[in-house]
Coordinates of C-alpha atoms in Angstrom, one line a residue:
X1 CA -0.2 0.1 0.1
X2 CA 1.3 3.0 -1.3
X3 CA -1.1 5.6 -0.3
X4 CA 0.2 9.1 1.0
X5 CA -1.8 9.4 4.3
X6 CA -1.1 12.5 5.9
X7 CA -2.4 13.0 9.6
X8 CA -5.3 15.2 8.7
X9 CA -6.4 12.4 6.3
X10 CA -6.1 9.9 9.4
X11 CA -8.1 11.6 12.1
X12 CA -10.6 12.3 9.1
X13 CA -10.9 8.3 8.6
X14 CA -10.8 7.4 12.0
X15 CA -13.3 9.4 13.9
X16 CA -15.6 8.6 11.0
X17 CA -15.3 4.9 11.8
X18 CA -16.6 5.6 15.5
X19 CA -19.6 7.5 14.2
X20 CA -20.4 4.1 12.4
X21 CA -19.4 2.1 14.9
X22 CA -21.5 4.0 17.0
X23 CA -24.4 4.0 14.5
X24 CA -24.5 0.2 14.2
X25 CA -27.3 -0.6 15.8
X26 CA -25.1 -3.4 17.9
X27 CA -28.2 -5.0 20.0
X28 CA -26.9 -6.2 23.8
X29 CA -28.6 -9.4 23.8
X30 CA -27.4 -10.7 20.3
X31 CA -23.5 -9.2 20.4
X32 CA -22.3 -12.3 21.0
X33 CA -18.9 -13.7 20.2
X34 CA -18.4 -16.9 17.9
X35 CA -15.4 -17.8 20.5
X36 CA -17.7 -20.0 23.1
X37 CA -15.7 -18.9 25.9
X38 CA -12.4 -19.6 27.0
X39 CA -10.2 -22.3 26.5
X40 CA -9.2 -24.7 29.6
X41 CA -5.4 -24.6 28.3
X42 CA -4.4 -20.7 28.6
X43 CA -1.0 -20.3 30.4
X44 CA -1.3 -16.8 31.5
X45 CA -4.0 -14.5 33.0
X46 CA -3.0 -11.6 32.8
X47 CA -1.1 -9.4 30.0
X48 CA 1.7 -6.3 31.1
X49 CA 2.4 -4.0 27.7
X50 CA 5.5 -2.2 27.7
X51 CA 5.3 -0.2 25.1
X52 CA 8.6 1.8 23.2
X53 CA 6.9 4.3 21.7
X54 CA 8.6 6.3 19.1
X55 CA 10.2 3.3 17.2
X56 CA 12.8 1.7 19.3
X57 CA 15.9 0.5 16.7
X58 CA 17.3 -3.0 16.9
X59 CA 20.6 -2.4 16.2
X60 CA 21.0 0.0 18.8
X61 CA 19.3 -2.0 21.6
X62 CA 18.2 -5.7 21.2
X63 CA 19.7 -6.9 18.5
X64 CA 23.3 -5.1 18.2
X65 CA 25.5 -5.5 15.0
X66 CA 28.9 -4.4 14.3
X67 CA 30.1 -1.1 16.4
X68 CA 31.5 2.0 14.8
X69 CA 32.6 4.6 17.5
X70 CA 31.8 8.2 16.3
X71 CA 34.3 10.3 15.0
X72 CA 34.5 13.2 12.6
X73 CA 34.3 12.7 9.3
X74 CA 32.9 8.8 9.3
X75 CA 30.7 7.1 6.5
X76 CA 27.1 7.0 7.7
X77 CA 26.8 4.0 5.5
X78 CA 30.0 2.3 8.3
X79 CA 27.4 2.4 11.0
X80 CA 25.8 -0.5 12.4
X81 CA 25.4 0.2 16.0
X82 CA 26.5 3.3 17.5
X83 CA 27.3 1.0 20.9
X84 CA 29.2 -1.8 22.2
X85 CA 28.0 -5.5 22.1
X86 CA 27.3 -6.8 26.3
X87 CA 26.6 -10.2 27.0
X88 CA 23.7 -11.2 28.2
X89 CA 23.1 -13.9 30.7
X90 CA 22.4 -16.4 27.8
X91 CA 25.3 -18.3 26.2
X92 CA 26.1 -16.1 22.9
X93 CA 23.7 -13.7 22.8
X94 CA 24.4 -10.0 23.4
X95 CA 22.7 -6.7 24.1
X96 CA 23.6 -3.3 22.9
X97 CA 25.7 -1.7 26.3
X98 CA 22.8 0.4 28.5
X99 CA 20.8 -2.9 28.8
X100 CA 22.8 -5.2 30.4
X101 CA 19.9 -5.7 33.9
X102 CA 17.4 -6.6 31.3
X103 CA 20.1 -8.7 29.7
X104 CA 20.7 -10.4 33.2
X105 CA 17.1 -11.7 33.5
X106 CA 16.7 -13.6 29.8
X107 CA 16.7 -16.9 31.5
X108 CA 13.4 -15.9 32.1
X109 CA 12.1 -15.2 28.3
X110 CA 12.2 -15.0 24.4
X111 CA 13.9 -12.5 22.3
X112 CA 12.1 -11.8 19.3
X113 CA 14.7 -10.5 16.5
X114 CA 12.4 -10.8 13.7
X115 CA 9.3 -8.9 13.9
X116 CA 8.3 -7.4 10.4
X117 CA 6.1 -4.0 10.4
X118 CA 3.1 -3.7 8.4
X119 CA 3.5 -1.9 4.9
X120 CA 1.2 1.1 4.8
X121 CA 3.0 4.0 2.5
X122 CA 4.3 7.3 4.2
X123 CA 5.4 5.9 7.6
X124 CA 3.3 7.7 10.3
X125 CA 4.5 6.9 14.1
X126 CA 0.3 7.1 14.9
X127 CA -0.8 4.8 12.4
X128 CA 1.9 2.2 13.2
X129 CA 0.8 2.4 16.5
X130 CA -3.0 1.9 15.4
X131 CA -1.8 -1.0 13.4
X132 CA 0.3 -2.6 16.3
X133 CA -2.2 -1.9 19.0
X134 CA -5.5 -3.0 16.9
X135 CA -3.7 -5.3 14.5
X136 CA -6.0 -3.6 12.0
X137 CA -4.5 -1.1 9.3
X138 CA -6.5 2.1 9.2
X139 CA -8.6 3.4 8.3
X140 CA -11.8 1.1 9.1
X141 CA -14.9 1.4 8.4
X142 CA -15.8 0.9 12.1
X143 CA -14.0 1.7 15.1
X144 CA -11.0 -1.3 15.6
X145 CA -10.9 -2.1 19.4
X146 CA -7.5 -2.3 21.2
X147 CA -6.3 -5.2 21.8
X148 CA -6.4 -4.9 25.6
X149 CA -10.5 -4.3 25.0
X150 CA -10.6 -7.2 23.3
X151 CA -9.2 -9.2 26.3
X152 CA -11.4 -7.4 28.8
X153 CA -13.8 -7.8 26.8
X154 CA -13.4 -11.8 26.4
X155 CA -12.2 -12.5 29.6
X156 CA -13.5 -9.6 32.4
X157 CA -11.5 -8.4 34.8
X158 CA -10.0 -11.0 37.2
X159 CA -10.8 -8.9 40.4
X160 CA -13.9 -7.0 39.7
X161 CA -13.2 -3.7 41.4
X162 CA -10.1 -3.5 39.4
X163 CA -10.4 -2.3 35.7
X164 CA -9.5 -4.8 33.1
X165 CA -7.7 -2.4 30.7
X166 CA -5.6 0.0 32.7
X167 CA -3.3 2.2 30.4
X168 CA -0.3 3.9 31.8
X169 CA 1.8 6.9 30.9
X170 CA 0.4 8.4 27.6
X171 CA -1.1 12.2 27.8
X172 CA -3.0 13.2 24.6
X173 CA -2.3 17.0 24.9
X174 CA 0.7 16.4 23.0
X175 CA 1.4 16.5 19.2
X176 CA -0.8 13.4 17.7
X177 CA -2.6 13.2 20.0
X178 CA -6.2 13.2 18.7
X179 CA -4.3 9.6 16.5
X180 CA -3.2 8.1 19.5
X181 CA -6.6 8.4 20.7
X182 CA -8.0 6.8 17.6
X183 CA -6.6 3.6 18.8
X184 CA -6.7 3.9 22.5
X185 CA -10.7 2.7 22.4
X186 CA -13.0 -0.5 22.5
X187 CA -14.5 0.8 19.7
X188 CA -17.5 -1.1 18.9
X189 CA -17.1 -3.4 22.0
X190 CA -18.5 -0.5 24.1
X191 CA -16.6 2.3 26.8
X192 CA -16.9 -0.4 29.7
X193 CA -14.3 -1.8 28.1
X194 CA -11.9 0.7 27.0
X195 CA -8.8 2.1 29.1
X196 CA -9.1 3.5 32.6
X197 CA -6.2 5.9 31.8
X198 CA -3.4 6.9 34.3
X199 CA -1.4 9.8 32.5
X200 CA 0.9 9.7 34.8
X201 CA 1.5 7.2 37.8
X202 CA 3.1 9.4 40.2
X203 CA -0.6 10.7 40.6
X204 CA -2.2 7.7 40.0
X205 CA -4.3 7.7 43.4
X206 CA -5.5 10.9 41.9
X207 CA -7.1 9.2 39.1
X208 CA -9.1 6.9 41.7
X209 CA -10.2 9.5 44.2
X210 CA -12.7 12.1 43.7
X211 CA -11.8 15.6 43.5
X212 CA -11.3 17.5 46.7
X213 CA -14.4 19.0 47.8
X214 CA -16.1 16.4 46.2
X215 CA -18.7 15.0 48.7
X216 CA -21.1 12.1 48.1
X217 CA -24.3 14.4 47.4
X218 CA -22.0 16.3 44.6
X219 CA -21.1 13.0 43.0
X220 CA -24.4 11.8 42.4
X221 CA -25.7 15.0 41.3
X222 CA -22.7 14.5 38.8
X223 CA -23.7 11.2 37.5
X224 CA -27.0 12.2 36.8
X225 CA -25.9 15.2 34.8
X226 CA -23.0 12.2 33.0
X227 CA -26.1 10.5 32.3
X228 CA -27.9 13.6 30.5
X229 CA -24.6 14.4 28.7
X230 CA -24.9 11.0 27.5
X231 CA -28.6 11.2 26.2
X232 CA -27.5 14.6 24.0
X233 CA -23.9 13.3 23.0
X234 CA -23.7 11.9 19.7
X235 CA -23.8 8.8 21.0
X236 CA -27.1 9.3 22.8
X237 CA -28.6 10.2 18.8
X238 CA -26.7 7.9 16.7
X239 CA -25.8 4.7 19.4
X240 CA -27.3 1.8 19.9
X241 CA -28.7 1.0 23.9
X242 CA -25.3 -1.0 24.3
X243 CA -23.5 2.0 23.7
X244 CA -25.0 3.9 25.8
X245 CA -25.5 1.2 28.6
X246 CA -21.5 0.6 28.0
X247 CA -20.6 4.4 28.8
X248 CA -23.6 3.8 31.9
X249 CA -21.3 0.8 33.4
X250 CA -18.0 2.4 32.7
X251 CA -18.8 5.3 35.1
X252 CA -20.7 2.4 37.8
X253 CA -17.1 0.6 37.6
X254 CA -15.2 4.0 38.5
X255 CA -17.8 4.2 41.3
X256 CA -17.3 0.9 42.5
X257 CA -13.2 1.5 42.5
X258 CA -12.9 4.9 44.5
X259 CA -15.0 3.5 47.1
X260 CA -12.9 0.0 47.5
X261 CA -9.4 -0.8 49.5
X262 CA -7.7 -2.0 46.0
X263 CA -7.7 1.4 45.5
X264 CA -4.6 1.8 47.2
X265 CA -2.3 -0.2 44.9
X266 CA -2.3 3.1 42.3
X267 CA -1.1 5.1 45.6
X268 CA 3.2 4.4 45.0
X269 CA 4.0 6.5 48.0
X270 CA 2.8 3.0 50.1
X271 CA 5.7 1.1 48.3
X272 CA 8.9 0.6 50.4
X273 CA 11.7 3.3 49.8
X274 CA 14.2 0.4 48.5
X275 CA 11.9 -1.3 45.7
X276 CA 10.6 2.7 45.2
X277 CA 13.7 4.0 44.0
X278 CA 14.6 1.2 41.7
X279 CA 11.8 2.0 39.8
X280 CA 12.1 5.4 40.0
X281 CA 13.8 6.3 36.3
X282 CA 11.1 8.7 35.4
X283 CA 7.5 8.0 34.4
X284 CA 8.1 5.0 32.7
X285 CA 9.9 3.3 35.5
X286 CA 6.7 4.2 38.1
X287 CA 4.8 2.8 35.4
X288 CA 6.1 -0.2 35.4
X289 CA 5.8 -0.4 39.6
X290 CA 2.3 0.1 39.2
X291 CA 2.0 -2.6 37.0
X292 CA 3.3 -4.9 39.2
X293 CA 1.2 -3.5 42.0
X294 CA -2.0 -3.9 39.8
X295 CA -1.0 -7.0 38.9
X296 CA -0.9 -8.6 42.2
X297 CA -4.4 -6.8 42.6
X298 CA -5.7 -8.9 39.7
X299 CA -5.5 -6.8 36.4
X300 CA -6.2 -8.0 33.5
X301 CA -4.3 -5.9 30.7
X302 CA -1.8 -3.0 31.3
X303 CA 0.0 -1.2 29.1
X304 CA 2.8 1.2 30.3
X305 CA 4.2 3.0 27.8
X306 CA 7.7 5.0 27.6
X307 CA 5.4 7.9 25.9
X308 CA 5.2 9.0 22.0
X309 CA 5.6 12.7 21.5
X310 CA 6.8 13.6 17.9
X311 CA 10.6 14.3 18.1
X312 CA 11.5 13.1 21.8
X313 CA 11.9 9.7 23.2
X314 CA 12.6 6.9 21.2
X315 CA 12.0 9.3 18.1
X316 CA 15.1 10.2 17.3
X317 CA 15.2 12.1 14.3
X318 CA 18.3 13.3 15.5
X319 CA 20.4 12.6 18.0
X320 CA 20.3 9.0 18.2
X321 CA 23.0 7.8 20.1
X322 CA 22.7 10.7 22.7
X323 CA 18.9 10.3 23.3
X324 CA 19.5 6.3 23.5
X325 CA 21.6 6.7 26.5
X326 CA 18.9 8.6 28.4
X327 CA 16.2 6.0 27.2
X328 CA 18.3 3.0 28.4
X329 CA 18.8 4.5 31.7
X330 CA 14.4 4.7 31.9
X331 CA 13.9 1.4 30.6
X332 CA 16.8 -1.5 31.9
X333 CA 16.0 -1.2 36.0
X334 CA 12.5 -1.0 35.7
X335 CA 11.7 -3.2 33.4
X336 CA 14.6 -6.5 34.9
X337 CA 13.0 -5.5 38.5
X338 CA 9.2 -5.8 37.2
X339 CA 10.4 -9.2 35.9
X340 CA 12.3 -10.3 39.0
X341 CA 9.5 -9.2 41.9
X342 CA 6.8 -10.5 39.8
X343 CA 9.1 -14.3 39.6
X344 CA 9.4 -13.8 43.2
X345 CA 5.7 -13.1 44.0
X346 CA 4.9 -15.3 42.0
X347 CA 3.0 -14.2 39.3
X348 CA 4.9 -14.2 36.3
X349 CA 4.2 -17.6 35.4
X350 CA 0.6 -16.6 34.4
X351 CA 1.7 -13.5 33.7
X352 CA 2.9 -12.6 29.6
X353 CA 5.2 -9.4 29.5
X354 CA 6.0 -7.8 26.0
X355 CA 8.2 -5.2 25.5
X356 CA 7.7 -3.9 22.0
X357 CA 7.5 -0.8 19.3
X358 CA 6.0 0.1 16.3
X359 CA 9.3 -0.7 14.2
X360 CA 13.0 0.1 14.1
X361 CA 15.2 2.4 12.9
X362 CA 18.4 2.9 10.6
X363 CA 20.4 5.0 9.5
X364 CA 20.2 4.6 5.8
X365 CA 16.7 2.8 5.0
X366 CA 13.7 4.1 5.2
X367 CA 10.6 1.9 5.2
X368 CA 12.2 -1.5 4.0
X369 CA 15.2 -2.6 1.1
X370 CA 12.8 -3.8 -1.5
X371 CA 9.8 -1.0 -0.3
X372 CA 11.7 2.2 0.4
X373 CA 9.6 5.3 1.0
X374 CA 9.5 8.9 1.2
X375 CA 12.5 10.1 3.0
X376 CA 11.8 11.6 6.3
X377 CA 15.4 12.3 7.8
X378 CA 18.2 14.9 6.1
X379 CA 21.0 12.4 6.7
X380 CA 24.1 13.2 5.7
X381 CA 26.8 10.4 3.9
X382 CA 29.5 11.6 5.6
X383 CA 29.1 12.3 9.7
X384 CA 30.6 15.5 11.0
X385 CA 28.6 16.2 13.5
X386 CA 27.3 13.5 16.8
X387 CA 23.5 14.9 16.4
X388 CA 23.7 13.2 12.9
X389 CA 25.2 9.5 14.7
X390 CA 22.5 7.1 15.3
X391 CA 19.3 5.4 13.8
X392 CA 17.5 8.4 12.6
X393 CA 14.7 6.4 9.8
X394 CA 12.6 4.7 10.2
X395 CA 12.6 0.9 9.6
X396 CA 10.0 -1.9 9.3
X397 CA 11.7 -5.2 8.0
X398 CA 13.8 -5.8 11.4
X399 CA 12.0 -4.9 14.7
X400 CA 13.3 -6.6 18.1
X401 CA 10.6 -7.2 20.9
X402 CA 11.2 -9.2 24.5
X403 CA 8.2 -11.8 26.1
X404 CA 8.5 -13.0 29.2
X405 CA 5.8 -16.0 31.4
X406 CA 2.7 -16.5 30.6
X407 CA 4.1 -20.1 29.2
X408 CA 7.2 -18.0 26.7
X409 CA 10.1 -20.5 26.5
X410 CA 12.9 -19.1 28.6
X411 CA 16.6 -18.0 27.5
X412 CA 15.4 -18.5 23.7
X413 CA 16.1 -16.8 20.7
X414 CA 13.2 -16.6 17.8
X415 CA 14.2 -15.1 14.0
X416 CA 17.3 -13.3 12.8
X417 CA 18.6 -9.9 11.0
X418 CA 21.3 -10.0 8.7
X419 CA 24.5 -8.8 10.4
X420 CA 25.0 -6.4 7.4
X421 CA 23.1 -3.3 6.3
X422 CA 20.5 -3.9 5.6
X423 CA 20.0 -5.2 8.6
X424 CA 16.2 -7.0 7.7
X425 CA 14.8 -10.6 8.8
X426 CA 16.3 -13.6 7.1
X427 CA 14.6 -16.0 9.3
X428 CA 11.5 -16.2 10.5
X429 CA 9.7 -13.6 10.2
X430 CA 6.7 -12.8 12.5
X431 CA 3.9 -10.0 11.9
X432 CA 1.4 -8.6 14.1
X433 CA -1.4 -10.2 13.7
X434 CA 0.5 -13.6 14.9
X435 CA 1.7 -11.6 17.8
X436 CA -2.0 -11.2 18.5
X437 CA -2.8 -14.2 18.7
X438 CA 0.4 -15.1 20.5
X439 CA -1.3 -13.3 23.3
X440 CA -4.8 -14.6 22.7
X441 CA -3.5 -18.1 22.8
X442 CA -1.8 -17.2 26.0
X443 CA -5.1 -16.0 27.5
X444 CA -7.2 -18.8 25.9
X445 CA -8.9 -16.7 24.0
X446 CA -10.2 -18.7 20.6
X447 CA -8.5 -17.6 17.5
X448 CA -12.1 -17.5 15.7
X449 CA -13.8 -14.6 18.2
X450 CA -15.7 -12.0 16.4
X451 CA -18.6 -9.9 16.9
X452 CA -21.1 -9.2 13.9
X453 CA -21.0 -5.4 12.9
X454 CA -22.3 -4.0 10.2
X455 CA -24.0 -7.5 9.3
X456 CA -20.7 -9.0 9.1
X457 CA -18.2 -10.5 11.3
X458 CA -15.3 -8.8 12.5
X459 CA -12.3 -11.0 14.3
X460 CA -9.6 -10.2 16.4
X461 CA -7.2 -10.2 13.5
X462 CA -8.3 -9.2 10.3
X463 CA -10.6 -12.1 8.7
X464 CA -9.6 -14.4 11.5
X465 CA -6.4 -15.7 9.2
X466 CA -4.1 -14.9 12.5
X467 CA -2.4 -17.7 13.7
X468 CA -0.5 -18.0 17.3
X469 CA 3.2 -18.6 16.5
X470 CA 2.8 -22.1 18.6
X471 CA 7.1 -22.5 18.9
X472 CA 7.4 -19.5 21.4
X473 CA 5.8 -21.4 23.7
X474 CA 7.2 -23.9 26.4

């Protein structure tokens, strides 16, 4: 697909899809999945997605190649990795310098080195993130549910007080905020299966308690006002009874949480200082801490993001090397500690943890070698400034992921990329519908799970064709 999409067209299409989903007239009683319930042989109960938003370069993180140190006047095409390789706990397996703590826990999980991102023409982060999180390429005629919403709908909460789908760390007041909202939704499944949003984990408790001065009587008045707003909104005018009732149930669930002792899981000040300090590398690190606390309280699906903001964090259009020094400090300690803490508490066996990004990066190739797309970075052939030293272009043909727990093999490497540029996938390519079905398989959700929307089945993966990669499991 080589259509030159821009952000305005993307937003217009996804907004139209949302209204279409609301107007689809889905009845409450017959809105039934075909999966006939959960399989008995599930290997996981909970999923934690650690989202490296912005495009994490595989050759500078979990799939290092030949290291070339910076020197003024060097050739850009000679640079494959800007960090040294450091051995992990696995024989013959190295990670990029700065990820040593994660490398020490890889005997508990699998590193995937062959994820291939979708072909969607001109690369936009929000479109590829939409594709990764929903398994559907935008635009769609209906609003595709986030994977967390599918899981919340199919399995429900483990603890009826804790929201089944919790999203930590992403604000929508930044660049491309509206585009990000397009996939942070349950779509046609209904608002009650959408994400419980916690933009800042350090203020997580504020998300689950009434504002100062909010009495019980005022809260009830707010509840009535909320119902009035529903009836006057586009949902109230065009939506089905199912959608309206789902909105009301989402408020009821929030009210239950406000009054519950489990709300303390959102209060990170309750964490012992020694543990808190290990996780306290920034918002992402504290998000990992909150994910651990919520998993212990029975959360079903938790997403923790390094947060997508254009030209920041992993979105290295310049200063790739210096930026990754900081990004690795943010994730290395918290991710490894999360694995160790869940293992210590006995939760890791039934908790699947995935660390992933929308695509990778390369210094020379935009897109993939056999399907290059419009250049977005002015990368000089000769590097005289360290700001040009690093992986700046979007690369979709060889991306790294990590998976732990939930029945995933321990101490394994899956797939391979070439050792010379272009460092593309050359063994065991794996795509997004396989990743989604692998997660659903672990949870015991049937491959043919679907709902009838606009008089046609809408599956968890396009046309229900996705297959789990069983080789990843023990």
